[in-house]
Coordinates of C-alpha atoms in Angstrom, one line a residue:
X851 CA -34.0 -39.2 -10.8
X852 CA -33.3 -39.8 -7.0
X853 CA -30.0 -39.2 -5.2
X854 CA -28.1 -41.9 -3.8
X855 CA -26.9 -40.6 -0.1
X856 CA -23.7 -41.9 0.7
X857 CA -22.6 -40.9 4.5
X858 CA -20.1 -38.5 5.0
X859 CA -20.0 -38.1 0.4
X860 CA -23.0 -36.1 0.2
X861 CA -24.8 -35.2 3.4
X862 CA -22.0 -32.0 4.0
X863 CA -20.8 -33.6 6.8
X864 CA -17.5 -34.4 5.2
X865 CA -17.1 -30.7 4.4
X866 CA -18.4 -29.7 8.1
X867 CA -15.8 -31.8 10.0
X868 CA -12.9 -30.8 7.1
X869 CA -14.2 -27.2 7.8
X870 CA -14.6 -27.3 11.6
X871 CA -10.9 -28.8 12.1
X872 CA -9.5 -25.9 8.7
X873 CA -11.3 -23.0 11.5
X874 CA -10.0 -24.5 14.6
X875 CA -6.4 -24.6 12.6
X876 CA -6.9 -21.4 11.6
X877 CA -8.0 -19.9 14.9
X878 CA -5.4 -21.8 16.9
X879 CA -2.3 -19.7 14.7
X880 CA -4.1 -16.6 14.5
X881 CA -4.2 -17.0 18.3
X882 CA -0.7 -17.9 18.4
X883 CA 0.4 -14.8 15.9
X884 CA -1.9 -12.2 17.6
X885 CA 0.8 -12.5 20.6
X886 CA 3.6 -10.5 18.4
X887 CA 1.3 -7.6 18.1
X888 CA 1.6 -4.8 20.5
X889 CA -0.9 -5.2 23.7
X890 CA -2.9 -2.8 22.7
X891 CA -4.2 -4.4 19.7
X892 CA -4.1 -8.0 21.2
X893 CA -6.8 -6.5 23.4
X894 CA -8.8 -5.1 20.5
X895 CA -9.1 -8.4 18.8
X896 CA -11.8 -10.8 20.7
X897 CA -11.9 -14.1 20.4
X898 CA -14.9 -13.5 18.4
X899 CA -12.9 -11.2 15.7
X900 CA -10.2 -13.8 15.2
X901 CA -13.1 -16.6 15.0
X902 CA -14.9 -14.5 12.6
X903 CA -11.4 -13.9 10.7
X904 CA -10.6 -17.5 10.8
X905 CA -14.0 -18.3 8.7
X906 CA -12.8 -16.0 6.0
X907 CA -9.9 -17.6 5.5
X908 CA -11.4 -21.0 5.3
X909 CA -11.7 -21.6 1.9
X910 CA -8.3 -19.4 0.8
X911 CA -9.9 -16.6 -1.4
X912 CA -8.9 -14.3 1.1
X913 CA -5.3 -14.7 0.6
X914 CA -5.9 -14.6 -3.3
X915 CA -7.8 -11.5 -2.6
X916 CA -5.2 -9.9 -0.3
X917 CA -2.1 -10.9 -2.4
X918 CA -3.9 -8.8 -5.5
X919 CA -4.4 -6.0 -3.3
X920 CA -0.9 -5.9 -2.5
X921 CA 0.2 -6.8 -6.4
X922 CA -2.0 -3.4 -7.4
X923 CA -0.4 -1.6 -4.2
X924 CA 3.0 -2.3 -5.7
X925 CA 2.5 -1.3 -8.9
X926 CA 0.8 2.0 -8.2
X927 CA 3.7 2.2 -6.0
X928 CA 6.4 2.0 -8.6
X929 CA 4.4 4.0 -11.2
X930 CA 4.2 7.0 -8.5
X931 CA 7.7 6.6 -8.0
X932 CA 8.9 6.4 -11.9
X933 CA 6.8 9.4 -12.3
X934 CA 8.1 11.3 -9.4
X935 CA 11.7 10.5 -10.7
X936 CA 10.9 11.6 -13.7
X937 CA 9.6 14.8 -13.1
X938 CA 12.8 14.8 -10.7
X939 CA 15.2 14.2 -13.9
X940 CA 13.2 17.3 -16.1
X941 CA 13.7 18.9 -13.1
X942 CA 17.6 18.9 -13.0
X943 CA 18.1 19.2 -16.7
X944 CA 16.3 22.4 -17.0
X945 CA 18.8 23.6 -14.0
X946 CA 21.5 21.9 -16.0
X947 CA 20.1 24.2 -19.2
X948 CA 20.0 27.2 -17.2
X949 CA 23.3 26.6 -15.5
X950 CA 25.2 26.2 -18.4
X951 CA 23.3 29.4 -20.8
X952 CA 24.6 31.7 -17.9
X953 CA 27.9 29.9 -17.4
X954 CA 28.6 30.3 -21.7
X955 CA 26.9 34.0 -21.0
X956 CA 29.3 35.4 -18.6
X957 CA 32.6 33.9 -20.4
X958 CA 31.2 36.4 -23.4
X959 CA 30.6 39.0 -21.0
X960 CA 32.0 42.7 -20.5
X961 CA 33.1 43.1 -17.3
X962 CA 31.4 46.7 -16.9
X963 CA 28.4 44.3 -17.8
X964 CA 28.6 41.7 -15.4
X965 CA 26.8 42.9 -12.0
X966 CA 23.5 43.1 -14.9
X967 CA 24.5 40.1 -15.9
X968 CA 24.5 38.7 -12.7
X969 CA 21.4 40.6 -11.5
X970 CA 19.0 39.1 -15.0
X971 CA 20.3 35.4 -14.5
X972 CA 19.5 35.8 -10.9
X973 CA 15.9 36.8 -11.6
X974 CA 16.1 33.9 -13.8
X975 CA 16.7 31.3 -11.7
X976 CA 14.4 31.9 -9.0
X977 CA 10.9 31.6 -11.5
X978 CA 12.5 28.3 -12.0
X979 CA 12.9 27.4 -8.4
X980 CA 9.5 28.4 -7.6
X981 CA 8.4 26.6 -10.8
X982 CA 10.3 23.4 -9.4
X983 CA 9.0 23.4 -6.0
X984 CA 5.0 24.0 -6.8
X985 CA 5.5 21.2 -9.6
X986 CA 7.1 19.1 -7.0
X987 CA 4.8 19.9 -4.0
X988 CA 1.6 19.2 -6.7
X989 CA 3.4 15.7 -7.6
X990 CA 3.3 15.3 -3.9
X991 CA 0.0 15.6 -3.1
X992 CA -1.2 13.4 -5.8
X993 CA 0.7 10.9 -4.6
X994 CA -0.8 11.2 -1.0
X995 CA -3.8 11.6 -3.2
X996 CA -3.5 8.1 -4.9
X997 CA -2.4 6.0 -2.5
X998 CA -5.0 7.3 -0.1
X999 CA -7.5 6.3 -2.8
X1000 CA -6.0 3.0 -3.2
X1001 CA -6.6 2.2 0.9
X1002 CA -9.9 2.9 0.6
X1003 CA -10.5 0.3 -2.4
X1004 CA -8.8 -2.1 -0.1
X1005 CA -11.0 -1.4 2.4
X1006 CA -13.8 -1.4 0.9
X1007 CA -12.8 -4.7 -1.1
X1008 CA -12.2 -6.1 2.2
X1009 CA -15.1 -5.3 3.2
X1010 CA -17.3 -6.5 0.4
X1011 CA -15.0 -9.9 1.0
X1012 CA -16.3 -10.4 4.5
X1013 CA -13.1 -9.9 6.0
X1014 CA -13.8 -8.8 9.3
X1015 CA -12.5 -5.7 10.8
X1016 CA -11.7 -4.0 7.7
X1017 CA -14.4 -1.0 6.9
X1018 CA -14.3 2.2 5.1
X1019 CA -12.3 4.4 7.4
X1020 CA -9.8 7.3 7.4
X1021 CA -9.6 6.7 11.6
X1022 CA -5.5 6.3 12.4
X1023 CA -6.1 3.7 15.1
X1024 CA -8.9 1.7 12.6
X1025 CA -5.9 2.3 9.9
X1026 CA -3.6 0.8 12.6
X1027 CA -5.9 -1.9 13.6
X1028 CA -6.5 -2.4 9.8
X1029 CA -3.2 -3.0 8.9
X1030 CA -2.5 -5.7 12.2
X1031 CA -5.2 -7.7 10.9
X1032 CA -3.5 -7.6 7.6
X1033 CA -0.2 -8.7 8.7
X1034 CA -2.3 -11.4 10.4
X1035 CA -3.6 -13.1 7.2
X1036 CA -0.2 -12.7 5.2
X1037 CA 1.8 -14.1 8.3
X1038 CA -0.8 -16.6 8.7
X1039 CA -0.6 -17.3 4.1
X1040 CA 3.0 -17.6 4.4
X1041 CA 3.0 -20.2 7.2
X1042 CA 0.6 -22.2 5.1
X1043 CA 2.4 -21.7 1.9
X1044 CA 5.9 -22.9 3.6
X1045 CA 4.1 -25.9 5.4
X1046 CA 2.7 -27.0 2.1
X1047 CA 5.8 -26.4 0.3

């Protein structure tokens, strides 16, 4: 069965020109928000990078995959945090405990006792502060552990996306850059959200 062309329906032009004047949009406020960044970024992103950026964004998957990024950020965020606190609250009730066994034991003590006394729930106390501490420090580092992890999924999601500028990288000024260019997309998603609303 043959095709019946209609111009402009089914030749892609339509799409082209819709396209063309969506990227010029797109390029025209990414040009205008690139100005807020410090100057030393502004010069890191050509007009090439923000074309290339504006062609992601074209069709809006970007911002879908950007705002689940941040949704999973956000949660891993909270869980880290409601397991740091928690391991905080077992924390000060074992102190509590402790506090209060050697607070009931020297009301029963002898007073010829009492430097022992003293001396035995001293060398209890500070097993329990070192015990705090490396459990704290260990919490700590899996936290630095996890949320590094979680940049590099971004990344490389990013990445896979075609979003330009965004790489594998553990480089503080790619990070930096990284992060600009992602402020750039949810500035840029929050402009269009409002002017549609």
């Amino acid at each position: 069965m043959m095709e019946v062309y209609h111009p402009g329906v089914n030749d892609g032009h339509g799409d082209s020109t819709k396209q063309q004047e969506r990227h010029y949009y797109l390029l025209s406020e990414l040009q205008t928000l690139v100005k807020d960044l410090p100057s030393s970024f502004q010069q890191r992103l050509s007009y090439n990078t923000l074309s290339d950026l504006a062609l992601a964004l074209i069709d809006g998957t970007v911002y879908e995959i950007v705002q689940g990024l941040l949704d999973i950020q956000h949660l891993t965020e909270r869980n880290l945090y409601n397991q740091r606190q928690k391991l905080h609250g077992e924390h000060q009730a074992l102190k509590q405990d402790l506090s209060r066994k050697h607070k009931e034991a020297l009301l029963v003590c002898k007073s010829h006792n009492l430097a022992i006394l003293k001396s035995n729930q001293q060398a209890e106390v500070e097993p329990l502060e070192n015990r705090v501490r490396e459990e704290q420090k260990m919490m700590d580092k899996k936290i630095v552990a996890e949320m590094d992890q979680k940049v590099l999924d971004q990344q490389n999601t990013l990445e896979k996306a075609g979003v330009p500028g965004f790489f594998i990288t553990t480089n503080p000024q790619e990070l930096t850059m990284q992060m600009n260019l992602l402020e750039l997309i949810l500035k840029l998603q929050q402009k269009e959200t409002q002017s549609v609303s």
